[in-house]
Tab-separated table of C-alpha atoms and ligand atoms in Angstrom:
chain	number	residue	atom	x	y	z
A	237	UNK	CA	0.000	0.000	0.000
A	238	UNK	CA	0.606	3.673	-0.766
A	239	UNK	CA	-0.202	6.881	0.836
A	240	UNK	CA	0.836	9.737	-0.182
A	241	UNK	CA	0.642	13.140	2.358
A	242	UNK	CA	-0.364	15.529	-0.559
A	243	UNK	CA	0.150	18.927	1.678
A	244	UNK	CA	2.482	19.267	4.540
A	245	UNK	CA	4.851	22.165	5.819
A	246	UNK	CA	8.143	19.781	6.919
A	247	UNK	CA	10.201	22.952	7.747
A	248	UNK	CA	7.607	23.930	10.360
A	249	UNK	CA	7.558	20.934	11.947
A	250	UNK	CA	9.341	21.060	15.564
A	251	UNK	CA	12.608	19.073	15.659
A	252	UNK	CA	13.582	18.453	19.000
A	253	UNK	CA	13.759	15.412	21.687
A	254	UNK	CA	10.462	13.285	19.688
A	255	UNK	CA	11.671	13.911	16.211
A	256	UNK	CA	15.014	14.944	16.011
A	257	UNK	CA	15.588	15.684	11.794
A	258	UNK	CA	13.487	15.416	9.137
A	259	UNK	CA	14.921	12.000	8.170
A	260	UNK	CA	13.123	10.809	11.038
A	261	UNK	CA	9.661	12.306	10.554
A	262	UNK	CA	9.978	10.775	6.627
A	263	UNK	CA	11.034	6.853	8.033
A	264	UNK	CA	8.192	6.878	11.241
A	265	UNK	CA	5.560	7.945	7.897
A	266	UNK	CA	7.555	5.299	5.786
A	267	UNK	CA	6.813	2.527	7.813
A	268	UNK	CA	3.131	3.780	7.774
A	269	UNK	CA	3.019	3.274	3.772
A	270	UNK	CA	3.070	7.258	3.477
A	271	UNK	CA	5.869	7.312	0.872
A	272	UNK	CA	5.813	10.439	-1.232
A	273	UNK	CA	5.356	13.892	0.573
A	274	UNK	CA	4.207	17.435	-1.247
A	275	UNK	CA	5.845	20.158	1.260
A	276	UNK	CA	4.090	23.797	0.627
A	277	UNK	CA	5.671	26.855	0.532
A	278	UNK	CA	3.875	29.828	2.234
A	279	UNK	CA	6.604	32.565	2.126
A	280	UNK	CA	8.745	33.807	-0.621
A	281	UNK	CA	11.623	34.571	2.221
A	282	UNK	CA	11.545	31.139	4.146
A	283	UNK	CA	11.510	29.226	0.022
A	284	UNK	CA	14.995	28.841	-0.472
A	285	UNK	CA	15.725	26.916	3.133
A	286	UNK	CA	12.639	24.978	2.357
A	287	UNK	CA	14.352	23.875	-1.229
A	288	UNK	CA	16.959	23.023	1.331
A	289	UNK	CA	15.573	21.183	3.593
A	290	UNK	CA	14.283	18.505	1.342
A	291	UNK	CA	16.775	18.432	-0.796
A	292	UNK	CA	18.345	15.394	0.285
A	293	UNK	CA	15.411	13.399	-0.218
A	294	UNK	CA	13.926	12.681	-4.132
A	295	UNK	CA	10.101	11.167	-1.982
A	296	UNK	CA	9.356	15.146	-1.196
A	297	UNK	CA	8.374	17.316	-3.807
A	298	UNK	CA	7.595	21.193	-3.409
A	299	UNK	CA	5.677	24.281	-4.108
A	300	UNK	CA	6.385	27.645	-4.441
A	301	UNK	CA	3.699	30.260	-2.998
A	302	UNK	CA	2.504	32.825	-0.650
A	303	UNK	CA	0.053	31.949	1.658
A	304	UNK	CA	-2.909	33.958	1.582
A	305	UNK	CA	-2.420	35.144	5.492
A	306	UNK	CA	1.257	35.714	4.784
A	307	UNK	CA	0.966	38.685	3.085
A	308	UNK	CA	3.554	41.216	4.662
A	309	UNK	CA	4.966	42.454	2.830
A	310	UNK	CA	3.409	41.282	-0.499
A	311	UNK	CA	3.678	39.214	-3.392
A	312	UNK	CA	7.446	39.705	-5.321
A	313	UNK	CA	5.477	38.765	-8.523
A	314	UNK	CA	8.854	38.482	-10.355
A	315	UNK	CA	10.767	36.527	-7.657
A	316	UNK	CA	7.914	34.067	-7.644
A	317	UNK	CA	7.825	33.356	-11.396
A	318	UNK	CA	11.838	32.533	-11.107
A	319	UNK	CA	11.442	30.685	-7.724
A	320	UNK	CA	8.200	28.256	-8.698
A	321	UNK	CA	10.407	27.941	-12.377
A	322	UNK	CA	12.931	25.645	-10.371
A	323	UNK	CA	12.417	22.097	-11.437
A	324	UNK	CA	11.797	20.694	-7.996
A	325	UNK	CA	8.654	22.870	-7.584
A	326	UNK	CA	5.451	21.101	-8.712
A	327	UNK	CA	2.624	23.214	-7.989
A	328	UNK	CA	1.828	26.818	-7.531
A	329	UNK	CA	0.671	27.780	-3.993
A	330	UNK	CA	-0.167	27.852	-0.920
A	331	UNK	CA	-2.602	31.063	-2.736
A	332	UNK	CA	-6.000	31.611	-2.358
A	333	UNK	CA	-8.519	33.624	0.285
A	334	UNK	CA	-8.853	33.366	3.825
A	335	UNK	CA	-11.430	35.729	4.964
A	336	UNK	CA	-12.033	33.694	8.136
A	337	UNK	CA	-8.986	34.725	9.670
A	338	UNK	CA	-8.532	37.798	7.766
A	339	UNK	CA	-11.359	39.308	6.526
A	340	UNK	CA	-9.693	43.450	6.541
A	341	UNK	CA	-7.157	42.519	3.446
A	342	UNK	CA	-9.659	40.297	0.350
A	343	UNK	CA	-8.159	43.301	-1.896
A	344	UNK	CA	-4.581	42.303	-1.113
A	345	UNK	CA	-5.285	38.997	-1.307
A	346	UNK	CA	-6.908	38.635	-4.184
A	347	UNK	CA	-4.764	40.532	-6.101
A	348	UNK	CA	-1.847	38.031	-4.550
A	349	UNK	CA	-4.444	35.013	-5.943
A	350	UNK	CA	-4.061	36.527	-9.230
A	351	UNK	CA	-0.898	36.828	-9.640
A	352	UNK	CA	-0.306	33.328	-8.428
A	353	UNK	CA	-2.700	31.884	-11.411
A	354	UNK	CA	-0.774	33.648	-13.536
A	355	UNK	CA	2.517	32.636	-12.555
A	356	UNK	CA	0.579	29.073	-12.576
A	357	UNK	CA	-0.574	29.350	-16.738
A	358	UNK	CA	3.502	31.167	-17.572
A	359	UNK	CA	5.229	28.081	-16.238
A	360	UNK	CA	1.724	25.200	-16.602
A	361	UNK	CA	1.763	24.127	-12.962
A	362	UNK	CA	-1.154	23.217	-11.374
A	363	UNK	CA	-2.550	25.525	-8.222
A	364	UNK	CA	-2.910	24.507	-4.356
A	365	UNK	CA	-5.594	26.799	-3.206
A	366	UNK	CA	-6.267	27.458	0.409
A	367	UNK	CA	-9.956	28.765	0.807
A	368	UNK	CA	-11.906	30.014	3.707
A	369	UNK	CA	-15.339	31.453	3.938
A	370	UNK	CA	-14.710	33.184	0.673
A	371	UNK	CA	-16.651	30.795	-1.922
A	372	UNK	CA	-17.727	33.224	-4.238
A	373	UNK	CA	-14.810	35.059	-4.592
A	374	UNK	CA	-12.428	32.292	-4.831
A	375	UNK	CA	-14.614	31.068	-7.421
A	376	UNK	CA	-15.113	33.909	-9.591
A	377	UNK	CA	-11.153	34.483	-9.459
A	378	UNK	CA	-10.633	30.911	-10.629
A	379	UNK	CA	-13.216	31.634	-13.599
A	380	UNK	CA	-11.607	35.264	-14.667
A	381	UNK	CA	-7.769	33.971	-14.326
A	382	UNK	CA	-8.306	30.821	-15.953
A	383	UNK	CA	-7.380	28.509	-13.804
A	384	UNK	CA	-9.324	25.565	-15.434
A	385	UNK	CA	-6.001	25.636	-17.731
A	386	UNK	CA	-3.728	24.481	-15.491
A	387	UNK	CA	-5.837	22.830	-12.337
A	388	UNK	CA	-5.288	22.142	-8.996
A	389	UNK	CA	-6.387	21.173	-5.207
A	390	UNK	CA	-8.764	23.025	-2.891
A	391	UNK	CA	-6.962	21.992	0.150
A	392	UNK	CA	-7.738	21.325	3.502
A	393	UNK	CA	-11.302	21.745	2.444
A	394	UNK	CA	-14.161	22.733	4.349
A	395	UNK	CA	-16.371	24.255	2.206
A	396	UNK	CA	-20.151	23.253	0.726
A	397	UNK	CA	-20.726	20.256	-1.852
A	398	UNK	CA	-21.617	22.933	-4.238
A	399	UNK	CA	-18.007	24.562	-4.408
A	400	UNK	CA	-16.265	21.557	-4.570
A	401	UNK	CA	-18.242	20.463	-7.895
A	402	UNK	CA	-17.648	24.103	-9.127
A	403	UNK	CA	-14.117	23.614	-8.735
A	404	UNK	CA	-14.057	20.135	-9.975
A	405	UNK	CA	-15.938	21.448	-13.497
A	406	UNK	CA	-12.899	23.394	-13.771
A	407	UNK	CA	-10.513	20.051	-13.460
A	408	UNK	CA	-9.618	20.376	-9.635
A	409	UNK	CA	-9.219	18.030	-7.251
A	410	UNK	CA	-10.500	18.199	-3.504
A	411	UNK	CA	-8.339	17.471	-0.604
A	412	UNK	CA	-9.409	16.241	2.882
A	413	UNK	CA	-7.254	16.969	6.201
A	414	UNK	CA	-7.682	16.267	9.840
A	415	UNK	CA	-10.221	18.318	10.290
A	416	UNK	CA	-12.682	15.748	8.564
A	417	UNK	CA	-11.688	13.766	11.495
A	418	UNK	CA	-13.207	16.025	14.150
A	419	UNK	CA	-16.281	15.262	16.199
A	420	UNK	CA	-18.159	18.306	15.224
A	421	UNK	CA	-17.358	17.778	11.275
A	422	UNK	CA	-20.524	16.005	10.404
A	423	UNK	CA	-21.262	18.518	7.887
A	424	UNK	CA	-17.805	18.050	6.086
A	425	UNK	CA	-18.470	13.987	6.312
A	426	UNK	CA	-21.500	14.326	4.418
A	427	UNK	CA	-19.508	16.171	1.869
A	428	UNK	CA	-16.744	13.638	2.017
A	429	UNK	CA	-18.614	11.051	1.352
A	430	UNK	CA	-20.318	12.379	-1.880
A	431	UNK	CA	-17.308	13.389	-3.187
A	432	UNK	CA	-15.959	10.982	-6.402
A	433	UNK	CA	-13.321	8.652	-5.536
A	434	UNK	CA	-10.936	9.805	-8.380
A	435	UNK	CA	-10.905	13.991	-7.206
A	436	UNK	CA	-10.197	13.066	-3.610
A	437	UNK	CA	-6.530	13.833	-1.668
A	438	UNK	CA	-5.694	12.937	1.479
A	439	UNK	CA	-3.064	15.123	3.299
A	440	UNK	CA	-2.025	16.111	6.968
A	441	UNK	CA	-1.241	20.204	6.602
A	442	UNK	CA	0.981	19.223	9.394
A	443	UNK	CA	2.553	20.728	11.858
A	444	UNK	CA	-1.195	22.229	12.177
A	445	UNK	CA	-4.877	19.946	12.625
A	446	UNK	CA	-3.745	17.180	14.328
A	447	UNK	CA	-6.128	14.289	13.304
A	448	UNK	CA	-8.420	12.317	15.784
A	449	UNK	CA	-6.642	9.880	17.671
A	450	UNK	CA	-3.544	12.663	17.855
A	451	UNK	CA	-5.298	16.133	19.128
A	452	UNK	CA	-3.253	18.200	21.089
A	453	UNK	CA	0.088	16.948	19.692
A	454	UNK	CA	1.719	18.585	16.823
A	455	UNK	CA	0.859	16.985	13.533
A	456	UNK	CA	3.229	15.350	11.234
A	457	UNK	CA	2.612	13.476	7.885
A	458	UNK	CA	2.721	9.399	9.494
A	459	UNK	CA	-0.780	10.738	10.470
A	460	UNK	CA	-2.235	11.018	6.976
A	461	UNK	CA	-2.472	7.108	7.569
A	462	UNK	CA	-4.846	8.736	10.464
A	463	UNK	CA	-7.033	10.692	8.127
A	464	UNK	CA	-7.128	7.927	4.839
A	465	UNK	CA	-8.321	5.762	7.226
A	466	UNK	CA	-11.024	7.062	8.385
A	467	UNK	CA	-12.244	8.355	5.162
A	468	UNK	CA	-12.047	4.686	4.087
A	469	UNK	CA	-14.465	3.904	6.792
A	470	UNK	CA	-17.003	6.536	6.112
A	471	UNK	CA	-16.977	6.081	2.561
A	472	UNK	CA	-17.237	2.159	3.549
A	473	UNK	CA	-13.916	0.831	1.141
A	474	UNK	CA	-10.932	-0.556	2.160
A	475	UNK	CA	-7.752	1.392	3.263
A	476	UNK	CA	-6.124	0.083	0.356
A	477	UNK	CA	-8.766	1.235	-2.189
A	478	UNK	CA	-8.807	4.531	-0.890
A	479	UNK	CA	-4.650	4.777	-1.074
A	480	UNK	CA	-5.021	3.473	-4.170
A	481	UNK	CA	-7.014	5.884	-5.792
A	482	UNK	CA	-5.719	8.805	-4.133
A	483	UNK	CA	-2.179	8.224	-4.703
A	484	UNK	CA	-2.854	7.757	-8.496
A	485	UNK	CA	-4.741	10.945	-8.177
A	486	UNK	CA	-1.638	12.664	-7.059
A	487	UNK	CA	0.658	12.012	-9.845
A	488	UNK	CA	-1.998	12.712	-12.359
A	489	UNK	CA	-2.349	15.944	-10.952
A	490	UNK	CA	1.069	16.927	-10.036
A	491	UNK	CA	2.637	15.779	-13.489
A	492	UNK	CA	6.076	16.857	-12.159
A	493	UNK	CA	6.502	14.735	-9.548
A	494	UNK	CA	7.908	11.438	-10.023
A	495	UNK	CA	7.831	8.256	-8.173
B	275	LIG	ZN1	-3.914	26.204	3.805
B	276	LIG	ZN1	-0.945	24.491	4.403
């Protein structure tokens, strides 16, 4: 069996007595079938030690973004077209809207969002979009930027039914965290489990959204075992048919990464 942990930050992870180097964090997952890892940028500054980081190791693939609540001091729309160009990046993002957290700035972020579709069509990499209680908006941007021509993830999603089969006319994919995990996520279940089998992600977004049995500890991507799981079980499939599919769905999307 193989998992794949389709969004994780693994330079915010916190390496001390538990885990002591990223090496570690990759084997404990490893022996958990999670064998491929997609770590997300969400600062232009903090990109090139995240290139770093990984490096080493060929299972963890990156992005190249600014997160939509990271946005002091702004999108550098020219650094980010020559930092997502590097070959190791395979998607465009963390972008989108977050007007949950930070309702005062849509005009800065959208105009960020923008820019990061754009940079998505120059150099045909597909999008991760972070969205939160902004459905229309996110939408509408998608539609006027074109973002049907490259595709994508909404990740972490916790939006309606109805967005996700927006997004999926336009050729994106829908990825579930932790959070479908929690005890007051009925809502998100329902969704879950009406979602088709060959759209759906798994990942952790770890260090954050530790998934039921591991709240109150920090995240890390072994726990996307955590999350397929119990998606298997609502869905009523096996484990492995849910890996299965979602792990194919992976590498179709992100064409750039390679097993
Ligand atoms: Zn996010
Ligand atoms: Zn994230």
């Amino acid at each position: 069996m193989l998992l794949v942990d389709s969004h994780c930050h693994l330079d915010r992870l916190s390496y001390g007595s538990k885990q002591t180097s990223l090496a570690d964090v990759l084997a404990k997952a490893a022996k958990l079938d999670v064998g491929y890892f997609l770590c997300v940028s969400v600062t232009q500054a903090k990109f090139p030690t995240m290139l770093e980081a990984i490096a080493p190791y060929p299972q963890v693939f990156a992005s190249c973004g600014v997160h939509p609540l990271n946005q002091e001091p702004g999108v550098d729309a020219e650094l980010l077209l020559k930092q997502a160009a590097d070959p190791r990046v395979v998607a465009i993002g963390e972008t989108g809207l977050d007007y949950f957290y930070s309702p005062e700035n849509k005009d800065v972020q959208q105009a960020s969002f923008r820019e990061h579709i754009r940079v998505a069509r120059a150099l045909n990499k597909p999008l991760i979009i972070h969205t939160r209680d902004a459905q229309q908006d996110t939408l509408q941007i998608m539609r006027e930027e074109g973002a049907d021509q490259v595709g994508g993830v909404l990740h972490c999603f916790t939006e309606s039914l109805e967005m996700a089969q927006a997004a999926m006319a336009m050729g994106f994919y829908i990825s579930i965290s932790g959070i479908a995990t929690f005890k007051n996520a009925s809502a998100l279940q329902e969704v879950v489990k009406a979602l088709p089998l060959d759209r759906l992600l798994v990942e952790t977004d770890s260090p954050y959204l530790a998934p039921v049995p591991h709240r109150g500890r920090e995240n890390e991507p072994a726990f996307v075992r955590d999350v397929a799981q119990f998606i298997a079980d609502l869905r009523h499939i096996p484990l492995d048919e849910l890996a299965e599919a979602t792990s194919r769905n992976f590498f179709e999307l992100f064409k750039l990464a390679k097993k």
